[in-house]
Amino acid sequence: VCIALAGANRLAAQTGPVVARASSVTGAAVVLTGNSGSSFSLSVGFLLNPGDRVDTRSGGRVVIDLSDGSMIVVEPQSVVVLKDFREAESLRELFEILLGKVRVKINHFGGRPNPYRMNSPTASIAVRGTEFSIEVSPAGDTQVIVYEGAVQVTSLSDPSQTVLVEAGRGVLVQSGRDFHM
């Protein structure tokens, strides 16, 4: 009975809302909270919510752990806005990267796909358990490099342009242009 209850508690934790927490903050990083609009230095343990903007343009680096085992590393000189990542029933909007570079590791949870979508000014990136990076230039050009698994990249200016990028490959998405593999 105890083993069954422990398994049920673990399953309930896995199917509940996803929680995002700053697990590491190096250097100067700022968060602008979506609910109050206040801005302050980001610190370890801070719980992030949809709408919060993480800004590392002052040279900081932030690691965000999600309660489903996934992780986002926001590199220096970056701006990321968290989206509605909490609901688990369908493809979840994880974040929008406006500038800079992030490295993302999406965890397979209980052997099942863990569907997330990320956006940049020029691309939409859909994943289901993989490791990859996204880099956005000041002009909005988006480079996606996959280290493990695969991601589907779609142009926001021309949604008919879609490509599956597998491990060891990358793609450059520029507004109004064809993809460059």
mmCIF file of C-alpha atoms in Angstrom:
data_model
loop_
_atom_site.group_PDB
_atom_site.id
_atom_site.type_symbol
_atom_site.label_atom_id
_atom_site.label_comp_id
_atom_site.label_asym_id
_atom_site.label_seq_id
_atom_site.Cartn_x
_atom_site.Cartn_y
_atom_site.Cartn_z
ATOM 1 C CA VAL A 1 0.000 0.000 0.000
ATOM 2 C CA CYS A 2 2.831 2.415 0.896
ATOM 3 C CA ILE A 3 4.529 1.761 -2.441
ATOM 4 C CA ALA A 4 1.257 2.355 -4.315
ATOM 5 C CA LEU A 5 0.672 5.627 -2.423
ATOM 6 C CA ALA A 6 4.231 6.801 -3.105
ATOM 7 C CA GLY A 7 3.783 6.041 -6.806
ATOM 8 C CA ALA A 8 0.446 7.872 -6.858
ATOM 9 C CA ASN A 9 2.031 10.920 -5.198
ATOM 10 C CA ARG A 10 4.852 10.911 -7.755
ATOM 11 C CA LEU A 11 2.341 10.642 -10.609
ATOM 12 C CA ALA A 12 0.265 13.496 -9.154
ATOM 13 C CA ALA A 13 3.396 15.659 -8.923
ATOM 14 C CA GLN A 14 4.221 14.865 -12.549
ATOM 15 C CA THR A 15 0.747 15.713 -13.870
ATOM 16 C CA GLY A 16 0.329 18.888 -11.794
ATOM 17 C CA PRO A 17 1.258 22.352 -12.998
ATOM 18 C CA VAL A 18 4.889 22.865 -13.958
ATOM 19 C CA VAL A 19 6.886 25.162 -11.647
ATOM 20 C CA ALA A 20 9.861 27.244 -12.879
ATOM 21 C CA ARG A 21 12.577 28.202 -10.389
ATOM 22 C CA ALA A 22 15.869 30.067 -10.786
ATOM 23 C CA SER A 23 18.324 27.388 -9.629
ATOM 24 C CA SER A 24 21.501 29.328 -10.423
ATOM 25 C CA VAL A 25 22.244 33.003 -10.997
ATOM 26 C CA THR A 26 25.764 34.119 -11.913
ATOM 27 C CA GLY A 27 26.558 37.793 -12.393
ATOM 28 C CA ALA A 28 23.891 40.448 -12.903
ATOM 29 C CA ALA A 29 20.448 39.272 -13.999
ATOM 30 C CA VAL A 30 17.177 41.158 -13.703
ATOM 31 C CA VAL A 31 13.603 39.933 -13.671
ATOM 32 C CA LEU A 32 10.668 42.131 -14.630
ATOM 33 C CA THR A 33 7.617 40.452 -13.147
ATOM 34 C CA GLY A 34 4.607 40.160 -15.389
ATOM 35 C CA ASN A 35 2.021 40.515 -12.629
ATOM 36 C CA SER A 36 3.289 43.652 -10.861
ATOM 37 C CA GLY A 37 5.612 45.137 -13.451
ATOM 38 C CA SER A 38 8.339 45.555 -10.837
ATOM 39 C CA SER A 39 11.994 44.969 -11.715
ATOM 40 C CA PHE A 40 14.681 43.605 -9.397
ATOM 41 C CA SER A 41 17.826 41.475 -9.286
ATOM 42 C CA LEU A 42 17.058 37.822 -9.858
ATOM 43 C CA SER A 43 18.199 35.497 -7.081
ATOM 44 C CA VAL A 44 18.465 31.743 -6.594
ATOM 45 C CA GLY A 45 15.169 30.147 -5.593
ATOM 46 C CA PHE A 46 12.936 32.798 -7.175
ATOM 47 C CA LEU A 47 9.756 31.225 -8.602
ATOM 48 C CA LEU A 48 9.132 32.475 -12.118
ATOM 49 C CA ASN A 49 5.657 32.914 -13.572
ATOM 50 C CA PRO A 50 4.232 33.330 -17.063
ATOM 51 C CA GLY A 51 4.845 36.895 -18.202
ATOM 52 C CA ASP A 52 8.108 37.302 -16.260
ATOM 53 C CA ARG A 53 10.994 38.705 -18.320
ATOM 54 C CA VAL A 54 14.547 37.506 -17.542
ATOM 55 C CA ASP A 55 17.230 39.980 -18.701
ATOM 56 C CA THR A 56 20.935 39.060 -18.630
ATOM 57 C CA ARG A 57 22.205 41.962 -20.771
ATOM 58 C CA SER A 58 24.365 43.090 -17.834
ATOM 59 C CA GLY A 59 26.440 39.919 -18.210
ATOM 60 C CA GLY A 60 24.514 37.495 -15.997
ATOM 61 C CA ARG A 61 23.741 33.834 -16.595
ATOM 62 C CA VAL A 62 20.605 32.138 -15.228
ATOM 63 C CA VAL A 63 19.667 28.462 -14.972
ATOM 64 C CA ILE A 64 15.925 27.835 -14.718
ATOM 65 C CA ASP A 65 14.821 24.397 -13.551
ATOM 66 C CA LEU A 66 11.303 23.175 -14.309
ATOM 67 C CA SER A 67 9.585 20.748 -11.966
ATOM 68 C CA ASP A 68 9.192 18.258 -14.850
ATOM 69 C CA GLY A 69 12.991 17.869 -14.975
ATOM 70 C CA SER A 70 13.543 20.230 -17.911
ATOM 71 C CA MET A 71 16.098 23.052 -17.788
ATOM 72 C CA ILE A 72 16.732 26.398 -19.515
ATOM 73 C CA VAL A 73 20.119 28.145 -19.419
ATOM 74 C CA VAL A 74 19.822 31.846 -20.254
ATOM 75 C CA GLU A 75 23.248 33.001 -21.417
ATOM 76 C CA PRO A 76 24.684 36.530 -20.937
ATOM 77 C CA GLN A 77 23.312 39.323 -23.176
ATOM 78 C CA SER A 78 19.888 37.664 -23.483
ATOM 79 C CA VAL A 79 16.234 38.579 -22.932
ATOM 80 C CA VAL A 80 13.643 35.819 -22.421
ATOM 81 C CA VAL A 81 9.923 36.145 -21.632
ATOM 82 C CA LEU A 82 8.298 33.151 -19.946
ATOM 83 C CA LYS A 83 4.996 32.049 -21.443
ATOM 84 C CA ASP A 84 2.173 29.784 -20.245
ATOM 85 C CA PHE A 85 4.289 26.703 -19.426
ATOM 86 C CA ARG A 86 2.105 25.398 -16.586
ATOM 87 C CA GLU A 87 -0.574 23.343 -18.317
ATOM 88 C CA ALA A 88 0.446 19.778 -19.234
ATOM 89 C CA GLU A 89 -2.435 18.620 -21.460
ATOM 90 C CA SER A 90 -1.074 19.958 -24.755
ATOM 91 C CA LEU A 91 1.838 21.737 -26.381
ATOM 92 C CA ARG A 92 2.935 24.338 -23.828
ATOM 93 C CA GLU A 93 4.382 27.716 -24.691
ATOM 94 C CA LEU A 94 7.600 27.707 -22.666
ATOM 95 C CA PHE A 95 9.198 31.054 -23.512
ATOM 96 C CA GLU A 96 9.916 33.649 -26.148
ATOM 97 C CA ILE A 97 13.556 34.562 -26.686
ATOM 98 C CA LEU A 98 13.824 38.162 -27.856
ATOM 99 C CA LEU A 99 17.613 38.438 -27.928
ATOM 100 C CA GLY A 100 20.697 36.379 -27.094
ATOM 101 C CA LYS A 101 21.165 32.683 -26.504
ATOM 102 C CA VAL A 102 19.548 29.927 -24.473
ATOM 103 C CA ARG A 103 20.362 26.252 -24.118
ATOM 104 C CA VAL A 104 17.365 24.049 -23.417
ATOM 105 C CA LYS A 105 17.049 20.463 -22.226
ATOM 106 C CA ILE A 106 13.500 19.109 -22.290
ATOM 107 C CA ASN A 107 13.106 16.010 -20.172
ATOM 108 C CA HIS A 108 11.012 12.992 -21.172
ATOM 109 C CA PHE A 109 8.687 12.611 -18.206
ATOM 110 C CA GLY A 110 7.771 9.050 -17.289
ATOM 111 C CA GLY A 111 8.822 7.850 -20.748
ATOM 112 C CA ARG A 112 6.187 10.088 -22.374
ATOM 113 C CA PRO A 113 6.775 13.032 -24.716
ATOM 114 C CA ASN A 114 6.974 16.384 -22.950
ATOM 115 C CA PRO A 115 5.673 18.829 -25.589
ATOM 116 C CA TYR A 116 6.889 22.425 -25.473
ATOM 117 C CA ARG A 117 7.078 25.287 -27.942
ATOM 118 C CA MET A 118 9.472 28.246 -27.886
ATOM 119 C CA ASN A 119 9.288 31.337 -30.092
ATOM 120 C CA SER A 120 11.729 33.926 -31.396
ATOM 121 C CA PRO A 121 11.027 36.961 -33.573
ATOM 122 C CA THR A 122 11.318 34.773 -36.716
ATOM 123 C CA ALA A 123 10.709 31.150 -35.703
ATOM 124 C CA SER A 124 8.590 28.750 -33.690
ATOM 125 C CA ILE A 125 10.456 25.739 -32.270
ATOM 126 C CA ALA A 126 8.490 22.648 -31.153
ATOM 127 C CA VAL A 127 10.143 19.911 -29.076
ATOM 128 C CA ARG A 128 9.256 16.667 -27.331
ATOM 129 C CA GLY A 129 12.284 15.727 -25.248
ATOM 130 C CA THR A 130 15.608 16.925 -26.558
ATOM 131 C CA GLU A 131 18.589 19.218 -26.012
ATOM 132 C CA PHE A 132 19.244 22.210 -28.238
ATOM 133 C CA SER A 133 20.207 25.894 -28.324
ATOM 134 C CA ILE A 134 18.484 28.948 -29.776
ATOM 135 C CA GLU A 135 20.391 32.112 -30.609
ATOM 136 C CA VAL A 136 18.663 35.331 -31.691
ATOM 137 C CA SER A 137 20.587 38.235 -33.220
ATOM 138 C CA PRO A 138 19.605 41.889 -32.719
ATOM 139 C CA ALA A 139 18.006 41.716 -36.202
ATOM 140 C CA GLY A 140 15.842 38.765 -35.068
ATOM 141 C CA ASP A 141 17.667 36.100 -37.091
ATOM 142 C CA THR A 142 17.292 32.788 -35.256
ATOM 143 C CA GLN A 143 19.795 29.938 -35.222
ATOM 144 C CA VAL A 144 18.700 26.591 -33.768
ATOM 145 C CA ILE A 145 21.289 23.847 -33.125
ATOM 146 C CA VAL A 146 20.202 20.393 -31.922
ATOM 147 C CA TYR A 147 22.511 18.339 -29.675
ATOM 148 C CA GLU A 148 20.138 15.463 -28.856
ATOM 149 C CA GLY A 149 16.746 14.436 -30.263
ATOM 150 C CA ALA A 150 14.987 16.605 -32.827
ATOM 151 C CA VAL A 151 13.039 19.860 -33.055
ATOM 152 C CA GLN A 152 10.551 21.133 -35.577
ATOM 153 C CA VAL A 153 11.281 24.695 -36.691
ATOM 154 C CA THR A 154 8.657 26.808 -38.450
ATOM 155 C CA SER A 155 9.101 30.259 -39.970
ATOM 156 C CA LEU A 156 6.754 32.827 -38.414
ATOM 157 C CA SER A 157 6.737 34.939 -41.609
ATOM 158 C CA ASP A 158 5.904 31.887 -43.782
ATOM 159 C CA PRO A 159 4.332 29.035 -41.748
ATOM 160 C CA SER A 160 4.570 26.739 -44.793
ATOM 161 C CA GLN A 161 8.345 26.672 -44.224
ATOM 162 C CA THR A 162 8.892 23.924 -41.659
ATOM 163 C CA VAL A 163 11.882 21.680 -41.125
ATOM 164 C CA LEU A 164 12.710 18.849 -38.722
ATOM 165 C CA VAL A 165 16.219 19.433 -37.341
ATOM 166 C CA GLU A 166 17.917 16.338 -35.907
ATOM 167 C CA ALA A 167 20.907 15.936 -33.596
ATOM 168 C CA GLY A 168 24.157 17.315 -34.954
ATOM 169 C CA ARG A 169 22.385 19.729 -37.310
ATOM 170 C CA GLY A 170 21.197 23.308 -37.207
ATOM 171 C CA VAL A 171 19.091 25.817 -39.090
ATOM 172 C CA LEU A 172 19.157 29.592 -39.552
ATOM 173 C CA VAL A 173 15.788 31.337 -39.866
ATOM 174 C CA GLN A 174 15.701 34.877 -41.262
ATOM 175 C CA SER A 175 12.492 36.813 -41.860
ATOM 176 C CA GLY A 176 11.319 36.533 -45.472
ATOM 177 C CA ARG A 177 14.125 34.135 -46.498
ATOM 178 C CA ASP A 178 14.480 30.393 -47.027
ATOM 179 C CA PHE A 179 15.990 28.298 -44.244
ATOM 180 C CA HIS A 180 19.728 27.761 -44.202
ATOM 181 C CA MET A 181 20.715 24.324 -42.878
#
